[in-house]
Amino acid sequence: MKLILLGAPGAGKGTQAEIISKKLNIPTISTGNILRAAVKNGTPVGLKAKEYMDAGKLVPDEVIIGVITERLAEADCQNGYILDGVPRTIAQAEALEQAGIVFDSVVALEISDEAIEQRLTGRRTCTACGATYHIVANPPKQEGICDSCGSALEQRKDDQPETVKARLATYHAETEPLKIFYQQRGVLRTVQNVGTIEAINAAVMEALGQ
């Protein structure tokens, strides 16, 4: 099964991708990770991506699509995969189609902006070991201190209220239109992101006919 998960930043795409990956025994292909790997391995497309990254520029769509095409041709993707991080725009979705990359299902995780803002602005990350907490949903035993290693917790810049609002605005403007794009292709499945991680996953698996 070839899948993409759509949803706002903080909608739980990474968490769900991890569970689906184990249940269906297919890899999660993270665009960020494969870009870094292609650069490290010095593949032709990786070298091209490195030029842009070294110059502090955004890697253009055609280079990203090239890296993805390279990665999806590998043996572990023969039974399917979950693509994470792309497409973010209609242009990228069209470029993937032109490269012959099509999906069996596109799962949209629906959640309100208010819920996202609560979820992200309440997140705290350990400065030393990277463990994450949430001041409401998963607080540390001692405020501001990591349970695991005793180091200080901080709010990442990504999770500050003004950054979260900006990320949501970008999502609504650029990525949300993909729902209509994939609905027109008959592959969109919508899941309400409410309840526990397990309940949401059960709804996702049902939407996928699993």
PDB file of C-alpha atoms in Angstrom:
ATOM      1  CA  MET A   1       0.000   0.000   0.000  1.00  0.00           C
ATOM      2  CA  LYS A   2       1.307   3.413  -1.015  1.00  0.00           C
ATOM      3  CA  LEU A   3       0.205   6.115   1.375  1.00  0.00           C
ATOM      4  CA  ILE A   4       0.504   9.753   2.335  1.00  0.00           C
ATOM      5  CA  LEU A   5      -0.749  11.323   5.558  1.00  0.00           C
ATOM      6  CA  LEU A   6      -2.003  14.886   5.292  1.00  0.00           C
ATOM      7  CA  GLY A   7      -2.620  17.182   8.233  1.00  0.00           C
ATOM      8  CA  ALA A   8      -1.534  20.367   9.933  1.00  0.00           C
ATOM      9  CA  PRO A   9       1.763  20.560  11.849  1.00  0.00           C
ATOM     10  CA  GLY A  10       1.173  18.720  15.132  1.00  0.00           C
ATOM     11  CA  ALA A  11      -1.799  16.718  13.812  1.00  0.00           C
ATOM     12  CA  GLY A  12      -0.071  13.461  14.747  1.00  0.00           C
ATOM     13  CA  LYS A  13       1.118  12.353  11.288  1.00  0.00           C
ATOM     14  CA  GLY A  14       4.498  11.101  12.553  1.00  0.00           C
ATOM     15  CA  THR A  15       2.955   9.082  15.377  1.00  0.00           C
ATOM     16  CA  GLN A  16       0.364   7.468  13.092  1.00  0.00           C
ATOM     17  CA  ALA A  17       2.924   6.793  10.349  1.00  0.00           C
ATOM     18  CA  GLU A  18       5.054   4.873  12.864  1.00  0.00           C
ATOM     19  CA  ILE A  19       2.128   2.638  13.919  1.00  0.00           C
ATOM     20  CA  ILE A  20       0.887   2.024  10.341  1.00  0.00           C
ATOM     21  CA  SER A  21       4.439   1.227   9.251  1.00  0.00           C
ATOM     22  CA  LYS A  22       4.686  -1.559  11.862  1.00  0.00           C
ATOM     23  CA  LYS A  23       1.170  -2.908  11.230  1.00  0.00           C
ATOM     24  CA  LEU A  24       1.487  -3.060   7.437  1.00  0.00           C
ATOM     25  CA  ASN A  25       5.228  -3.788   7.431  1.00  0.00           C
ATOM     26  CA  ILE A  26       6.012  -0.952   5.013  1.00  0.00           C
ATOM     27  CA  PRO A  27       8.690   1.723   5.488  1.00  0.00           C
ATOM     28  CA  THR A  28       8.027   5.368   6.301  1.00  0.00           C
ATOM     29  CA  ILE A  29      10.006   7.439   3.828  1.00  0.00           C
ATOM     30  CA  SER A  30      10.762  10.822   5.370  1.00  0.00           C
ATOM     31  CA  THR A  31      11.763  13.402   2.773  1.00  0.00           C
ATOM     32  CA  GLY A  32      14.085  15.149   5.231  1.00  0.00           C
ATOM     33  CA  ASN A  33      15.885  11.902   6.070  1.00  0.00           C
ATOM     34  CA  ILE A  34      16.310  10.751   2.465  1.00  0.00           C
ATOM     35  CA  LEU A  35      17.565  14.192   1.413  1.00  0.00           C
ATOM     36  CA  ARG A  36      20.200  14.052   4.151  1.00  0.00           C
ATOM     37  CA  ALA A  37      21.110  10.447   3.193  1.00  0.00           C
ATOM     38  CA  ALA A  38      21.396  11.313  -0.530  1.00  0.00           C
ATOM     39  CA  VAL A  39      23.684  14.237   0.338  1.00  0.00           C
ATOM     40  CA  LYS A  40      25.793  12.053   2.663  1.00  0.00           C
ATOM     41  CA  ASN A  41      26.042   9.231   0.079  1.00  0.00           C
ATOM     42  CA  GLY A  42      26.945  11.710  -2.662  1.00  0.00           C
ATOM     43  CA  THR A  43      24.358  10.430  -5.185  1.00  0.00           C
ATOM     44  CA  PRO A  44      24.005  12.651  -8.291  1.00  0.00           C
ATOM     45  CA  VAL A  45      20.703  14.071  -7.020  1.00  0.00           C
ATOM     46  CA  GLY A  46      22.180  14.381  -3.522  1.00  0.00           C
ATOM     47  CA  LEU A  47      25.087  16.470  -4.805  1.00  0.00           C
ATOM     48  CA  LYS A  48      22.636  18.745  -6.599  1.00  0.00           C
ATOM     49  CA  ALA A  49      20.569  19.115  -3.396  1.00  0.00           C
ATOM     50  CA  LYS A  50      23.757  19.882  -1.423  1.00  0.00           C
ATOM     51  CA  GLU A  51      24.543  22.868  -3.688  1.00  0.00           C
ATOM     52  CA  TYR A  52      21.204  24.467  -2.752  1.00  0.00           C
ATOM     53  CA  MET A  53      21.464  23.554   0.943  1.00  0.00           C
ATOM     54  CA  ASP A  54      25.026  24.914   1.225  1.00  0.00           C
ATOM     55  CA  ALA A  55      23.861  28.185  -0.350  1.00  0.00           C
ATOM     56  CA  GLY A  56      21.031  28.341   2.226  1.00  0.00           C
ATOM     57  CA  LYS A  57      18.392  28.019  -0.500  1.00  0.00           C
ATOM     58  CA  LEU A  58      15.287  25.833  -0.594  1.00  0.00           C
ATOM     59  CA  VAL A  59      15.860  22.627  -2.550  1.00  0.00           C
ATOM     60  CA  PRO A  60      13.691  22.920  -5.700  1.00  0.00           C
ATOM     61  CA  ASP A  61      10.832  20.492  -6.314  1.00  0.00           C
ATOM     62  CA  GLU A  62      12.468  18.679  -9.226  1.00  0.00           C
ATOM     63  CA  VAL A  63      15.511  17.801  -7.074  1.00  0.00           C
ATOM     64  CA  ILE A  64      13.300  16.602  -4.189  1.00  0.00           C
ATOM     65  CA  ILE A  65      11.216  14.486  -6.599  1.00  0.00           C
ATOM     66  CA  GLY A  66      14.470  13.045  -7.976  1.00  0.00           C
ATOM     67  CA  VAL A  67      15.623  12.034  -4.489  1.00  0.00           C
ATOM     68  CA  ILE A  68      12.220  10.459  -3.733  1.00  0.00           C
ATOM     69  CA  THR A  69      12.165   8.548  -7.044  1.00  0.00           C
ATOM     70  CA  GLU A  70      15.650   7.154  -6.271  1.00  0.00           C
ATOM     71  CA  ARG A  71      14.561   6.053  -2.798  1.00  0.00           C
ATOM     72  CA  LEU A  72      11.230   4.498  -3.827  1.00  0.00           C
ATOM     73  CA  ALA A  73      13.025   2.318  -6.383  1.00  0.00           C
ATOM     74  CA  GLU A  74      14.815   0.475  -3.546  1.00  0.00           C
ATOM     75  CA  ALA A  75      13.792  -3.079  -2.595  1.00  0.00           C
ATOM     76  CA  ASP A  76      12.143  -2.279   0.761  1.00  0.00           C
ATOM     77  CA  CYS A  77       9.514  -0.126  -1.014  1.00  0.00           C
ATOM     78  CA  GLN A  78       8.288  -2.881  -3.352  1.00  0.00           C
ATOM     79  CA  ASN A  79       5.275  -3.715  -1.138  1.00  0.00           C
ATOM     80  CA  GLY A  80       4.437  -0.075  -0.495  1.00  0.00           C
ATOM     81  CA  TYR A  81       5.489   2.816   1.711  1.00  0.00           C
ATOM     82  CA  ILE A  82       4.280   5.854   3.638  1.00  0.00           C
ATOM     83  CA  LEU A  83       5.637   9.087   2.181  1.00  0.00           C
ATOM     84  CA  ASP A  84       6.233  11.746   4.834  1.00  0.00           C
ATOM     85  CA  GLY A  85       6.929  15.438   4.174  1.00  0.00           C
ATOM     86  CA  VAL A  86       5.950  15.562   0.491  1.00  0.00           C
ATOM     87  CA  PRO A  87       3.810  16.634  -1.278  1.00  0.00           C
ATOM     88  CA  ARG A  88       3.313  19.945   0.502  1.00  0.00           C
ATOM     89  CA  THR A  89       1.925  21.808  -2.506  1.00  0.00           C
ATOM     90  CA  ILE A  90      -0.212  21.076  -5.576  1.00  0.00           C
ATOM     91  CA  ALA A  91       2.908  21.633  -7.734  1.00  0.00           C
ATOM     92  CA  GLN A  92       4.748  18.857  -5.872  1.00  0.00           C
ATOM     93  CA  ALA A  93       1.729  16.528  -6.141  1.00  0.00           C
ATOM     94  CA  GLU A  94       1.603  17.096  -9.919  1.00  0.00           C
ATOM     95  CA  ALA A  95       5.371  16.554 -10.206  1.00  0.00           C
ATOM     96  CA  LEU A  96       5.055  13.227  -8.331  1.00  0.00           C
ATOM     97  CA  GLU A  97       2.312  12.103 -10.735  1.00  0.00           C
ATOM     98  CA  GLN A  98       4.450  13.074 -13.730  1.00  0.00           C
ATOM     99  CA  ALA A  99       7.278  10.977 -12.250  1.00  0.00           C
ATOM    100  CA  GLY A 100       4.838   8.030 -12.124  1.00  0.00           C
ATOM    101  CA  ILE A 101       4.451   8.106  -8.334  1.00  0.00           C
ATOM    102  CA  VAL A 102       0.779   7.572  -7.417  1.00  0.00           C
ATOM    103  CA  PHE A 103      -0.892   6.644  -4.131  1.00  0.00           C
ATOM    104  CA  ASP A 104      -3.490   4.060  -3.115  1.00  0.00           C
ATOM    105  CA  SER A 105      -4.747   6.195  -0.240  1.00  0.00           C
ATOM    106  CA  VAL A 106      -4.263   9.680   1.157  1.00  0.00           C
ATOM    107  CA  VAL A 107      -5.334   9.970   4.799  1.00  0.00           C
ATOM    108  CA  ALA A 108      -6.237  13.469   6.022  1.00  0.00           C
ATOM    109  CA  LEU A 109      -6.071  13.845   9.806  1.00  0.00           C
ATOM    110  CA  GLU A 110      -8.643  16.511  10.695  1.00  0.00           C
ATOM    111  CA  ILE A 111      -8.054  18.626  13.802  1.00  0.00           C
ATOM    112  CA  SER A 112      -8.987  22.199  14.737  1.00  0.00           C
ATOM    113  CA  ASP A 113      -6.409  24.990  14.801  1.00  0.00           C
ATOM    114  CA  GLU A 114      -7.252  25.584  18.482  1.00  0.00           C
ATOM    115  CA  ALA A 115      -6.412  21.966  19.345  1.00  0.00           C
ATOM    116  CA  ILE A 116      -3.141  22.212  17.395  1.00  0.00           C
ATOM    117  CA  GLU A 117      -2.193  25.426  19.180  1.00  0.00           C
ATOM    118  CA  GLN A 118      -2.863  23.841  22.596  1.00  0.00           C
ATOM    119  CA  ARG A 119      -0.971  20.716  21.609  1.00  0.00           C
ATOM    120  CA  LEU A 120       2.128  22.449  20.225  1.00  0.00           C
ATOM    121  CA  THR A 121       2.427  25.435  22.558  1.00  0.00           C
ATOM    122  CA  GLY A 122       2.165  23.059  25.536  1.00  0.00           C
ATOM    123  CA  ARG A 123       5.011  20.873  24.296  1.00  0.00           C
ATOM    124  CA  ARG A 124       8.308  20.928  26.218  1.00  0.00           C
ATOM    125  CA  THR A 125      11.532  19.251  25.091  1.00  0.00           C
ATOM    126  CA  CYS A 126      14.523  18.153  27.177  1.00  0.00           C
ATOM    127  CA  THR A 127      17.632  20.175  26.325  1.00  0.00           C
ATOM    128  CA  ALA A 128      19.875  17.138  26.918  1.00  0.00           C
ATOM    129  CA  CYS A 129      18.163  13.855  25.924  1.00  0.00           C
ATOM    130  CA  GLY A 130      15.399  15.198  23.621  1.00  0.00           C
ATOM    131  CA  ALA A 131      12.505  13.568  25.559  1.00  0.00           C
ATOM    132  CA  THR A 132       9.212  15.398  24.972  1.00  0.00           C
ATOM    133  CA  TYR A 133       6.483  16.282  27.461  1.00  0.00           C
ATOM    134  CA  HIS A 134       3.237  18.217  27.413  1.00  0.00           C
ATOM    135  CA  ILE A 135       2.256  20.551  30.255  1.00  0.00           C
ATOM    136  CA  VAL A 136      -1.335  19.178  30.195  1.00  0.00           C
ATOM    137  CA  ALA A 137      -1.358  15.785  28.459  1.00  0.00           C
ATOM    138  CA  ASN A 138       1.991  14.399  29.626  1.00  0.00           C
ATOM    139  CA  PRO A 139       3.586  16.652  32.276  1.00  0.00           C
ATOM    140  CA  PRO A 140       6.979  15.876  33.851  1.00  0.00           C
ATOM    141  CA  LYS A 141       6.951  14.822  37.523  1.00  0.00           C
ATOM    142  CA  GLN A 142       8.705  18.071  38.429  1.00  0.00           C
ATOM    143  CA  GLU A 143       7.834  21.206  36.451  1.00  0.00           C
ATOM    144  CA  GLY A 144      10.525  22.186  33.944  1.00  0.00           C
ATOM    145  CA  ILE A 145      12.715  19.139  34.700  1.00  0.00           C
ATOM    146  CA  CYS A 146      13.135  15.986  32.567  1.00  0.00           C
ATOM    147  CA  ASP A 147      12.041  12.751  34.314  1.00  0.00           C
ATOM    148  CA  SER A 148      14.664  10.710  32.437  1.00  0.00           C
ATOM    149  CA  CYS A 149      17.856  12.708  32.925  1.00  0.00           C
ATOM    150  CA  GLY A 150      17.056  15.647  35.220  1.00  0.00           C
ATOM    151  CA  SER A 151      17.982  18.319  32.651  1.00  0.00           C
ATOM    152  CA  ALA A 152      15.994  21.480  31.955  1.00  0.00           C
ATOM    153  CA  LEU A 153      12.966  21.425  29.634  1.00  0.00           C
ATOM    154  CA  GLU A 154      12.436  24.149  27.044  1.00  0.00           C
ATOM    155  CA  GLN A 155       9.816  25.274  24.559  1.00  0.00           C
ATOM    156  CA  ARG A 156      11.244  24.901  21.050  1.00  0.00           C
ATOM    157  CA  LYS A 157      11.058  27.934  18.782  1.00  0.00           C
ATOM    158  CA  ASP A 158       8.809  25.866  16.469  1.00  0.00           C
ATOM    159  CA  ASP A 159       6.320  25.502  19.326  1.00  0.00           C
ATOM    160  CA  GLN A 160       6.068  29.171  20.325  1.00  0.00           C
ATOM    161  CA  PRO A 161       2.567  30.643  19.753  1.00  0.00           C
ATOM    162  CA  GLU A 162       3.507  33.082  16.958  1.00  0.00           C
ATOM    163  CA  THR A 163       5.528  30.383  15.110  1.00  0.00           C
ATOM    164  CA  VAL A 164       2.654  27.884  15.436  1.00  0.00           C
ATOM    165  CA  LYS A 165       0.197  30.450  13.997  1.00  0.00           C
ATOM    166  CA  ALA A 166       2.548  31.108  11.064  1.00  0.00           C
ATOM    167  CA  ARG A 167       3.020  27.362  10.401  1.00  0.00           C
ATOM    168  CA  LEU A 168      -0.764  26.841  10.429  1.00  0.00           C
ATOM    169  CA  ALA A 169      -1.282  29.754   8.014  1.00  0.00           C
ATOM    170  CA  THR A 170       1.260  28.202   5.605  1.00  0.00           C
ATOM    171  CA  TYR A 171      -0.455  24.814   5.913  1.00  0.00           C
ATOM    172  CA  HIS A 172      -3.918  26.250   5.105  1.00  0.00           C
ATOM    173  CA  ALA A 173      -2.588  28.249   2.146  1.00  0.00           C
ATOM    174  CA  GLU A 174      -0.265  25.691   0.556  1.00  0.00           C
ATOM    175  CA  THR A 175      -0.945  22.150   1.766  1.00  0.00           C
ATOM    176  CA  GLU A 176      -4.666  21.995   2.574  1.00  0.00           C
ATOM    177  CA  PRO A 177      -5.666  22.396  -1.127  1.00  0.00           C
ATOM    178  CA  LEU A 178      -4.153  18.904  -1.638  1.00  0.00           C
ATOM    179  CA  LYS A 179      -7.276  17.445  -0.012  1.00  0.00           C
ATOM    180  CA  ILE A 180      -9.359  18.539  -3.004  1.00  0.00           C
ATOM    181  CA  PHE A 181      -6.607  17.418  -5.410  1.00  0.00           C
ATOM    182  CA  TYR A 182      -6.677  13.858  -4.004  1.00  0.00           C
ATOM    183  CA  GLN A 183     -10.448  13.832  -3.491  1.00  0.00           C
ATOM    184  CA  GLN A 184     -10.800  14.378  -7.244  1.00  0.00           C
ATOM    185  CA  ARG A 185      -8.625  11.286  -7.748  1.00  0.00           C
ATOM    186  CA  GLY A 186     -10.842   9.248  -5.442  1.00  0.00           C
ATOM    187  CA  VAL A 187      -8.118   8.332  -2.938  1.00  0.00           C
ATOM    188  CA  LEU A 188      -8.795  10.759  -0.057  1.00  0.00           C
ATOM    189  CA  ARG A 189      -9.822   9.251   3.308  1.00  0.00           C
ATOM    190  CA  THR A 190     -10.698  11.656   6.129  1.00  0.00           C
ATOM    191  CA  VAL A 191     -10.181  10.746   9.804  1.00  0.00           C
ATOM    192  CA  GLN A 192     -11.188  12.963  12.746  1.00  0.00           C
ATOM    193  CA  ASN A 193      -8.198  13.325  15.036  1.00  0.00           C
ATOM    194  CA  VAL A 194     -10.002  12.958  18.360  1.00  0.00           C
ATOM    195  CA  GLY A 195      -9.472  10.557  21.243  1.00  0.00           C
ATOM    196  CA  THR A 196      -6.440   8.469  22.082  1.00  0.00           C
ATOM    197  CA  ILE A 197      -3.613   7.615  19.673  1.00  0.00           C
ATOM    198  CA  GLU A 198      -4.982   4.038  19.571  1.00  0.00           C
ATOM    199  CA  ALA A 199      -8.531   5.199  18.764  1.00  0.00           C
ATOM    200  CA  ILE A 200      -7.283   7.451  15.971  1.00  0.00           C
ATOM    201  CA  ASN A 201      -5.172   4.608  14.602  1.00  0.00           C
ATOM    202  CA  ALA A 202      -8.181   2.254  14.637  1.00  0.00           C
ATOM    203  CA  ALA A 203     -10.104   4.859  12.586  1.00  0.00           C
ATOM    204  CA  VAL A 204      -7.148   5.230  10.181  1.00  0.00           C
ATOM    205  CA  MET A 205      -6.863   1.440   9.669  1.00  0.00           C
ATOM    206  CA  GLU A 206     -10.617   1.236   9.068  1.00  0.00           C
ATOM    207  CA  ALA A 207     -10.406   4.056   6.508  1.00  0.00           C
ATOM    208  CA  LEU A 208      -7.665   2.074   4.770  1.00  0.00           C
ATOM    209  CA  GLY A 209      -9.855  -1.027   4.727  1.00  0.00           C
ATOM    210  CA  GLN A 210      -7.472  -2.913   7.047  1.00  0.00           C
TER     211      GLN A 210
END
